[in-house]
Amino acid sequence: MTLPRILALGLCALSTLTYAAPWQFVKSEDGIIIDKRPHSEGLVEIRAQMQTPTTYSGFLLLLEDSENVPNWIDNVSQSRVLMQISEDENIVYTQFKAPWPARDRDMVTYSKYGIEDGQFVLSIKDASNYLAKESGFIRIYDVDALWTLQPLTNGNTYITYTAYANAGGILPNWLMNKLSIGSALSTFKGLKEQLPKYQGQQHPNLPNESR
């Protein structure tokens, strides 16, 4: 069984702040915009945005294709559903190959998706307590991320991903922040490349779209 899983060691996910600092532009490349803002413990929250032609069904079908996940989410080596809570809620386990000098990471997340005010929304929260730590991996924690998709009048869909997570271990903050930014850009490039393969298909849990 395959169901939504998100994140990458570096796409590393978002947390809601009591006081949200303003976003700071980082870079724009291939139609992808990357922003950041300060978070806790010297780490940053990442936001990636782009517009691309996709239906909500196409996007969700891509996320659910576990075998294809390593082809577009940066650094992912494998991902699997530990438990399907309901048709739109899942507990997911993901492993990441960390670039040198970091050690490989893993994470356990709770995800839930739905349509809210015409937008597709997928939230991801930390669920580390669901599974004991695996030998040989450093557990990513405090995961908090959000995908939103909004249809545009030009036929494209505007995709926004905001994310924060603490990758753990002893890497300095400046290096973790740099890896997060690079990973977000790489993941969105992969997302744009893979999405066309999933168009023209209808997800059973989503309404039909007229585009």
PDB file of C-alpha atoms in Angstrom:
ATOM      1  CA  MET A   1       0.000   0.000   0.000  1.00  0.00           C
ATOM      2  CA  THR A   2       1.361   3.430  -0.881  1.00  0.00           C
ATOM      3  CA  LEU A   3       0.185   6.739   0.518  1.00  0.00           C
ATOM      4  CA  PRO A   4       1.400  10.317   0.964  1.00  0.00           C
ATOM      5  CA  ARG A   5       4.781  10.865   2.329  1.00  0.00           C
ATOM      6  CA  ILE A   6       6.665  14.066   2.207  1.00  0.00           C
ATOM      7  CA  LEU A   7       9.819  15.701   3.100  1.00  0.00           C
ATOM      8  CA  ALA A   8      13.397  15.340   2.486  1.00  0.00           C
ATOM      9  CA  LEU A   9      16.355  15.796   4.708  1.00  0.00           C
ATOM     10  CA  GLY A  10      16.723  19.305   3.666  1.00  0.00           C
ATOM     11  CA  LEU A  11      13.296  20.066   2.411  1.00  0.00           C
ATOM     12  CA  CYS A  12      12.887  19.838   6.153  1.00  0.00           C
ATOM     13  CA  ALA A  13       9.578  20.972   7.327  1.00  0.00           C
ATOM     14  CA  LEU A  14       7.766  23.969   8.818  1.00  0.00           C
ATOM     15  CA  SER A  15       6.525  24.935  12.241  1.00  0.00           C
ATOM     16  CA  THR A  16       3.992  27.594  13.175  1.00  0.00           C
ATOM     17  CA  LEU A  17       5.653  30.354  15.134  1.00  0.00           C
ATOM     18  CA  THR A  18       4.141  32.413  17.892  1.00  0.00           C
ATOM     19  CA  TYR A  19       5.618  35.357  16.027  1.00  0.00           C
ATOM     20  CA  ALA A  20       6.210  34.653  12.356  1.00  0.00           C
ATOM     21  CA  ALA A  21       9.221  36.562  11.053  1.00  0.00           C
ATOM     22  CA  PRO A  22       8.952  37.922   7.494  1.00  0.00           C
ATOM     23  CA  TRP A  23      10.092  35.692   4.665  1.00  0.00           C
ATOM     24  CA  GLN A  24      13.493  36.428   3.137  1.00  0.00           C
ATOM     25  CA  PHE A  25      14.098  35.725  -0.546  1.00  0.00           C
ATOM     26  CA  VAL A  26      16.893  33.192  -1.134  1.00  0.00           C
ATOM     27  CA  LYS A  27      16.860  32.332  -4.832  1.00  0.00           C
ATOM     28  CA  SER A  28      14.757  31.829  -7.942  1.00  0.00           C
ATOM     29  CA  GLU A  29      15.633  29.129 -10.470  1.00  0.00           C
ATOM     30  CA  ASP A  30      13.651  27.347 -13.211  1.00  0.00           C
ATOM     31  CA  GLY A  31      10.474  29.073 -12.058  1.00  0.00           C
ATOM     32  CA  ILE A  32      10.985  27.901  -8.471  1.00  0.00           C
ATOM     33  CA  ILE A  33      11.163  30.481  -5.677  1.00  0.00           C
ATOM     34  CA  ILE A  34      12.890  29.640  -2.392  1.00  0.00           C
ATOM     35  CA  ASP A  35      12.426  31.747   0.753  1.00  0.00           C
ATOM     36  CA  LYS A  36      13.503  31.306   4.354  1.00  0.00           C
ATOM     37  CA  ARG A  37      12.842  32.816   7.753  1.00  0.00           C
ATOM     38  CA  PRO A  38      14.357  32.324  11.203  1.00  0.00           C
ATOM     39  CA  HIS A  39      13.019  29.523  13.363  1.00  0.00           C
ATOM     40  CA  SER A  40      14.044  28.154  16.733  1.00  0.00           C
ATOM     41  CA  GLU A  41      17.524  27.045  17.763  1.00  0.00           C
ATOM     42  CA  GLY A  42      19.218  28.920  14.932  1.00  0.00           C
ATOM     43  CA  LEU A  43      17.534  26.879  12.210  1.00  0.00           C
ATOM     44  CA  VAL A  44      15.409  28.223   9.386  1.00  0.00           C
ATOM     45  CA  GLU A  45      11.974  27.497   8.027  1.00  0.00           C
ATOM     46  CA  ILE A  46      11.892  26.971   4.252  1.00  0.00           C
ATOM     47  CA  ARG A  47       9.244  27.944   1.709  1.00  0.00           C
ATOM     48  CA  ALA A  48       9.311  26.688  -1.891  1.00  0.00           C
ATOM     49  CA  GLN A  49       6.827  27.850  -4.534  1.00  0.00           C
ATOM     50  CA  MET A  50       6.166  27.342  -8.220  1.00  0.00           C
ATOM     51  CA  GLN A  51       3.368  27.119 -10.748  1.00  0.00           C
ATOM     52  CA  THR A  52       3.048  24.108 -13.020  1.00  0.00           C
ATOM     53  CA  PRO A  53       0.303  22.267 -14.920  1.00  0.00           C
ATOM     54  CA  THR A  54      -1.116  19.589 -12.615  1.00  0.00           C
ATOM     55  CA  THR A  55      -4.416  18.447 -11.197  1.00  0.00           C
ATOM     56  CA  TYR A  56      -4.828  17.725  -7.500  1.00  0.00           C
ATOM     57  CA  SER A  57      -5.256  14.045  -8.398  1.00  0.00           C
ATOM     58  CA  GLY A  58      -2.013  13.997 -10.372  1.00  0.00           C
ATOM     59  CA  PHE A  59      -0.127  15.560  -7.469  1.00  0.00           C
ATOM     60  CA  LEU A  60      -1.535  13.136  -4.892  1.00  0.00           C
ATOM     61  CA  LEU A  61      -0.956  10.091  -7.100  1.00  0.00           C
ATOM     62  CA  LEU A  62       2.688  11.112  -7.424  1.00  0.00           C
ATOM     63  CA  LEU A  63       3.046  11.449  -3.655  1.00  0.00           C
ATOM     64  CA  GLU A  64       1.486   8.020  -3.154  1.00  0.00           C
ATOM     65  CA  ASP A  65       3.831   6.270  -5.580  1.00  0.00           C
ATOM     66  CA  SER A  66       6.363   5.014  -3.045  1.00  0.00           C
ATOM     67  CA  GLU A  67       8.639   3.380  -5.607  1.00  0.00           C
ATOM     68  CA  ASN A  68       9.101   6.707  -7.378  1.00  0.00           C
ATOM     69  CA  VAL A  69       9.724   8.805  -4.263  1.00  0.00           C
ATOM     70  CA  PRO A  70      13.565   8.524  -4.443  1.00  0.00           C
ATOM     71  CA  ASN A  71      13.423   9.897  -7.995  1.00  0.00           C
ATOM     72  CA  TRP A  72      12.172  13.308  -6.956  1.00  0.00           C
ATOM     73  CA  ILE A  73      12.421  13.928  -3.198  1.00  0.00           C
ATOM     74  CA  ASP A  74      16.026  14.863  -2.557  1.00  0.00           C
ATOM     75  CA  ASN A  75      18.098  12.333  -0.591  1.00  0.00           C
ATOM     76  CA  VAL A  76      15.246   9.869   0.027  1.00  0.00           C
ATOM     77  CA  SER A  77      16.348   6.232  -0.114  1.00  0.00           C
ATOM     78  CA  GLN A  78      13.009   4.652   0.806  1.00  0.00           C
ATOM     79  CA  SER A  79       9.568   5.473   2.180  1.00  0.00           C
ATOM     80  CA  ARG A  80       6.703   3.294   3.331  1.00  0.00           C
ATOM     81  CA  VAL A  81       3.332   3.553   5.041  1.00  0.00           C
ATOM     82  CA  LEU A  82       3.386   2.156   8.570  1.00  0.00           C
ATOM     83  CA  MET A  83      -0.342   2.545   9.097  1.00  0.00           C
ATOM     84  CA  GLN A  84      -3.315   3.914   7.183  1.00  0.00           C
ATOM     85  CA  ILE A  85      -5.503   5.589   9.780  1.00  0.00           C
ATOM     86  CA  SER A  86      -8.230   6.571   7.314  1.00  0.00           C
ATOM     87  CA  GLU A  87      -8.503   7.180   3.577  1.00  0.00           C
ATOM     88  CA  ASP A  88      -6.819  10.566   4.020  1.00  0.00           C
ATOM     89  CA  GLU A  89      -4.586   9.991   7.096  1.00  0.00           C
ATOM     90  CA  ASN A  90      -1.365   7.997   7.288  1.00  0.00           C
ATOM     91  CA  ILE A  91       1.667   7.274   9.425  1.00  0.00           C
ATOM     92  CA  VAL A  92       4.734   7.182   7.155  1.00  0.00           C
ATOM     93  CA  TYR A  93       8.347   6.138   7.685  1.00  0.00           C
ATOM     94  CA  THR A  94      11.049   7.672   5.462  1.00  0.00           C
ATOM     95  CA  GLN A  95      14.813   7.168   5.254  1.00  0.00           C
ATOM     96  CA  PHE A  96      17.311   9.662   3.833  1.00  0.00           C
ATOM     97  CA  LYS A  97      20.819   9.298   2.515  1.00  0.00           C
ATOM     98  CA  ALA A  98      22.609  12.242   4.064  1.00  0.00           C
ATOM     99  CA  PRO A  99      25.396  13.974   2.135  1.00  0.00           C
ATOM    100  CA  TRP A 100      28.851  13.902   3.697  1.00  0.00           C
ATOM    101  CA  PRO A 101      29.683  14.655   6.475  1.00  0.00           C
ATOM    102  CA  ALA A 102      26.206  13.952   7.840  1.00  0.00           C
ATOM    103  CA  ARG A 103      24.922  10.523   8.921  1.00  0.00           C
ATOM    104  CA  ASP A 104      21.841   8.984   7.336  1.00  0.00           C
ATOM    105  CA  ARG A 105      18.529  10.168   8.775  1.00  0.00           C
ATOM    106  CA  ASP A 106      15.018   8.813   9.168  1.00  0.00           C
ATOM    107  CA  MET A 107      11.677  10.252  10.229  1.00  0.00           C
ATOM    108  CA  VAL A 108       8.177   9.169  11.161  1.00  0.00           C
ATOM    109  CA  THR A 109       5.318  11.484  10.211  1.00  0.00           C
ATOM    110  CA  TYR A 110       1.563  11.801  10.375  1.00  0.00           C
ATOM    111  CA  SER A 111      -0.054  13.180   7.207  1.00  0.00           C
ATOM    112  CA  LYS A 112      -3.593  14.283   6.406  1.00  0.00           C
ATOM    113  CA  TYR A 113      -4.969  15.747   3.178  1.00  0.00           C
ATOM    114  CA  GLY A 114      -8.197  17.318   1.964  1.00  0.00           C
ATOM    115  CA  ILE A 115      -9.823  20.106  -0.028  1.00  0.00           C
ATOM    116  CA  GLU A 116     -10.292  23.380   1.862  1.00  0.00           C
ATOM    117  CA  ASP A 117     -11.918  26.393   0.188  1.00  0.00           C
ATOM    118  CA  GLY A 118     -11.108  24.964  -3.215  1.00  0.00           C
ATOM    119  CA  GLN A 119      -7.451  24.345  -2.377  1.00  0.00           C
ATOM    120  CA  PHE A 120      -5.715  21.016  -1.883  1.00  0.00           C
ATOM    121  CA  VAL A 121      -4.045  20.957   1.535  1.00  0.00           C
ATOM    122  CA  LEU A 122      -1.699  18.307   2.916  1.00  0.00           C
ATOM    123  CA  SER A 123      -0.290  18.726   6.416  1.00  0.00           C
ATOM    124  CA  ILE A 124       2.571  16.721   7.920  1.00  0.00           C
ATOM    125  CA  LYS A 125       3.394  16.453  11.617  1.00  0.00           C
ATOM    126  CA  ASP A 126       6.044  14.686  13.646  1.00  0.00           C
ATOM    127  CA  ALA A 127       5.077  11.179  14.773  1.00  0.00           C
ATOM    128  CA  SER A 128       8.447   9.996  16.079  1.00  0.00           C
ATOM    129  CA  ASN A 129       6.896   8.319  19.116  1.00  0.00           C
ATOM    130  CA  TYR A 130       5.080   5.871  16.848  1.00  0.00           C
ATOM    131  CA  LEU A 131       8.259   3.934  16.013  1.00  0.00           C
ATOM    132  CA  ALA A 132      11.400   3.219  18.029  1.00  0.00           C
ATOM    133  CA  LYS A 133      14.651   4.627  16.689  1.00  0.00           C
ATOM    134  CA  GLU A 134      16.325   2.513  14.017  1.00  0.00           C
ATOM    135  CA  SER A 135      19.965   1.462  14.391  1.00  0.00           C
ATOM    136  CA  GLY A 136      22.306   3.382  12.092  1.00  0.00           C
ATOM    137  CA  PHE A 137      19.994   6.365  11.631  1.00  0.00           C
ATOM    138  CA  ILE A 138      19.621   9.726  13.332  1.00  0.00           C
ATOM    139  CA  ARG A 139      15.951  10.578  13.826  1.00  0.00           C
ATOM    140  CA  ILE A 140      14.634  13.816  12.343  1.00  0.00           C
ATOM    141  CA  TYR A 141      12.231  15.435  14.801  1.00  0.00           C
ATOM    142  CA  ASP A 142       9.914  18.437  15.242  1.00  0.00           C
ATOM    143  CA  VAL A 143       8.699  17.858  11.683  1.00  0.00           C
ATOM    144  CA  ASP A 144       5.939  20.291  10.716  1.00  0.00           C
ATOM    145  CA  ALA A 145       5.144  20.895   7.046  1.00  0.00           C
ATOM    146  CA  LEU A 146       2.348  22.032   4.782  1.00  0.00           C
ATOM    147  CA  TRP A 147       1.616  21.590   1.069  1.00  0.00           C
ATOM    148  CA  THR A 148      -1.028  23.794  -0.560  1.00  0.00           C
ATOM    149  CA  LEU A 149      -2.157  23.690  -4.191  1.00  0.00           C
ATOM    150  CA  GLN A 150      -4.300  26.411  -5.738  1.00  0.00           C
ATOM    151  CA  PRO A 151      -5.675  26.470  -9.308  1.00  0.00           C
ATOM    152  CA  LEU A 152      -4.758  29.473 -11.454  1.00  0.00           C
ATOM    153  CA  THR A 153      -6.759  31.038 -14.287  1.00  0.00           C
ATOM    154  CA  ASN A 154      -3.995  30.218 -16.784  1.00  0.00           C
ATOM    155  CA  GLY A 155      -4.566  26.486 -16.306  1.00  0.00           C
ATOM    156  CA  ASN A 156      -1.573  25.977 -14.026  1.00  0.00           C
ATOM    157  CA  THR A 157      -1.582  25.123 -10.337  1.00  0.00           C
ATOM    158  CA  TYR A 158       0.348  27.160  -7.766  1.00  0.00           C
ATOM    159  CA  ILE A 159       2.201  24.862  -5.374  1.00  0.00           C
ATOM    160  CA  THR A 160       3.527  26.081  -2.033  1.00  0.00           C
ATOM    161  CA  TYR A 161       5.508  24.014   0.443  1.00  0.00           C
ATOM    162  CA  THR A 162       6.480  25.409   3.846  1.00  0.00           C
ATOM    163  CA  ALA A 163       8.614  23.271   6.088  1.00  0.00           C
ATOM    164  CA  TYR A 164      10.651  23.011   9.240  1.00  0.00           C
ATOM    165  CA  ALA A 165      12.370  20.067  10.926  1.00  0.00           C
ATOM    166  CA  ASN A 166      15.323  19.479  13.174  1.00  0.00           C
ATOM    167  CA  ALA A 167      17.677  16.994  11.502  1.00  0.00           C
ATOM    168  CA  GLY A 168      19.298  16.111  14.840  1.00  0.00           C
ATOM    169  CA  GLY A 169      22.922  15.086  15.265  1.00  0.00           C
ATOM    170  CA  ILE A 170      25.857  17.448  15.648  1.00  0.00           C
ATOM    171  CA  LEU A 171      25.905  19.271  12.313  1.00  0.00           C
ATOM    172  CA  PRO A 172      26.311  23.045  12.730  1.00  0.00           C
ATOM    173  CA  ASN A 173      23.179  25.082  12.069  1.00  0.00           C
ATOM    174  CA  TRP A 174      24.683  26.943   9.121  1.00  0.00           C
ATOM    175  CA  LEU A 175      25.324  23.650   7.337  1.00  0.00           C
ATOM    176  CA  MET A 176      21.867  22.231   8.072  1.00  0.00           C
ATOM    177  CA  ASN A 177      20.297  25.452   6.797  1.00  0.00           C
ATOM    178  CA  LYS A 178      22.380  25.335   3.616  1.00  0.00           C
ATOM    179  CA  LEU A 179      21.423  21.697   3.000  1.00  0.00           C
ATOM    180  CA  SER A 180      17.739  22.521   3.571  1.00  0.00           C
ATOM    181  CA  ILE A 181      17.737  25.246   0.934  1.00  0.00           C
ATOM    182  CA  GLY A 182      19.565  23.125  -1.638  1.00  0.00           C
ATOM    183  CA  SER A 183      17.326  20.139  -0.985  1.00  0.00           C
ATOM    184  CA  ALA A 184      14.128  22.176  -1.349  1.00  0.00           C
ATOM    185  CA  LEU A 185      15.230  23.425  -4.768  1.00  0.00           C
ATOM    186  CA  SER A 186      16.268  19.953  -5.907  1.00  0.00           C
ATOM    187  CA  THR A 187      12.990  18.414  -4.724  1.00  0.00           C
ATOM    188  CA  PHE A 188      10.862  20.985  -6.550  1.00  0.00           C
ATOM    189  CA  LYS A 189      12.842  20.411  -9.748  1.00  0.00           C
ATOM    190  CA  GLY A 190      12.132  16.703  -9.374  1.00  0.00           C
ATOM    191  CA  LEU A 191       8.473  17.404  -8.643  1.00  0.00           C
ATOM    192  CA  LYS A 192       8.130  19.481 -11.821  1.00  0.00           C
ATOM    193  CA  GLU A 193       9.801  16.720 -13.854  1.00  0.00           C
ATOM    194  CA  GLN A 194       7.692  13.857 -12.467  1.00  0.00           C
ATOM    195  CA  LEU A 195       4.219  15.464 -12.358  1.00  0.00           C
ATOM    196  CA  PRO A 196       3.448  15.103 -16.112  1.00  0.00           C
ATOM    197  CA  LYS A 197       3.554  11.296 -15.717  1.00  0.00           C
ATOM    198  CA  TYR A 198       0.532  11.376 -13.390  1.00  0.00           C
ATOM    199  CA  GLN A 199      -1.832  13.641 -15.315  1.00  0.00           C
ATOM    200  CA  GLY A 200      -5.060  12.350 -16.837  1.00  0.00           C
ATOM    201  CA  GLN A 201      -5.689  10.014 -13.898  1.00  0.00           C
ATOM    202  CA  GLN A 202      -8.351  10.422 -11.235  1.00  0.00           C
ATOM    203  CA  HIS A 203      -7.623   9.788  -7.567  1.00  0.00           C
ATOM    204  CA  PRO A 204     -10.525   7.873  -5.959  1.00  0.00           C
ATOM    205  CA  ASN A 205     -10.567  10.085  -2.858  1.00  0.00           C
ATOM    206  CA  LEU A 206     -10.622  13.443  -4.647  1.00  0.00           C
ATOM    207  CA  PRO A 207     -13.422  15.156  -6.612  1.00  0.00           C
ATOM    208  CA  ASN A 208     -13.238  15.451 -10.388  1.00  0.00           C
ATOM    209  CA  GLU A 209     -11.619  18.646 -11.597  1.00  0.00           C
ATOM    210  CA  SER A 210     -12.527  20.637 -14.691  1.00  0.00           C
ATOM    211  CA  ARG A 211      -9.323  22.244 -15.976  1.00  0.00           C
TER     212      ARG A 211
END
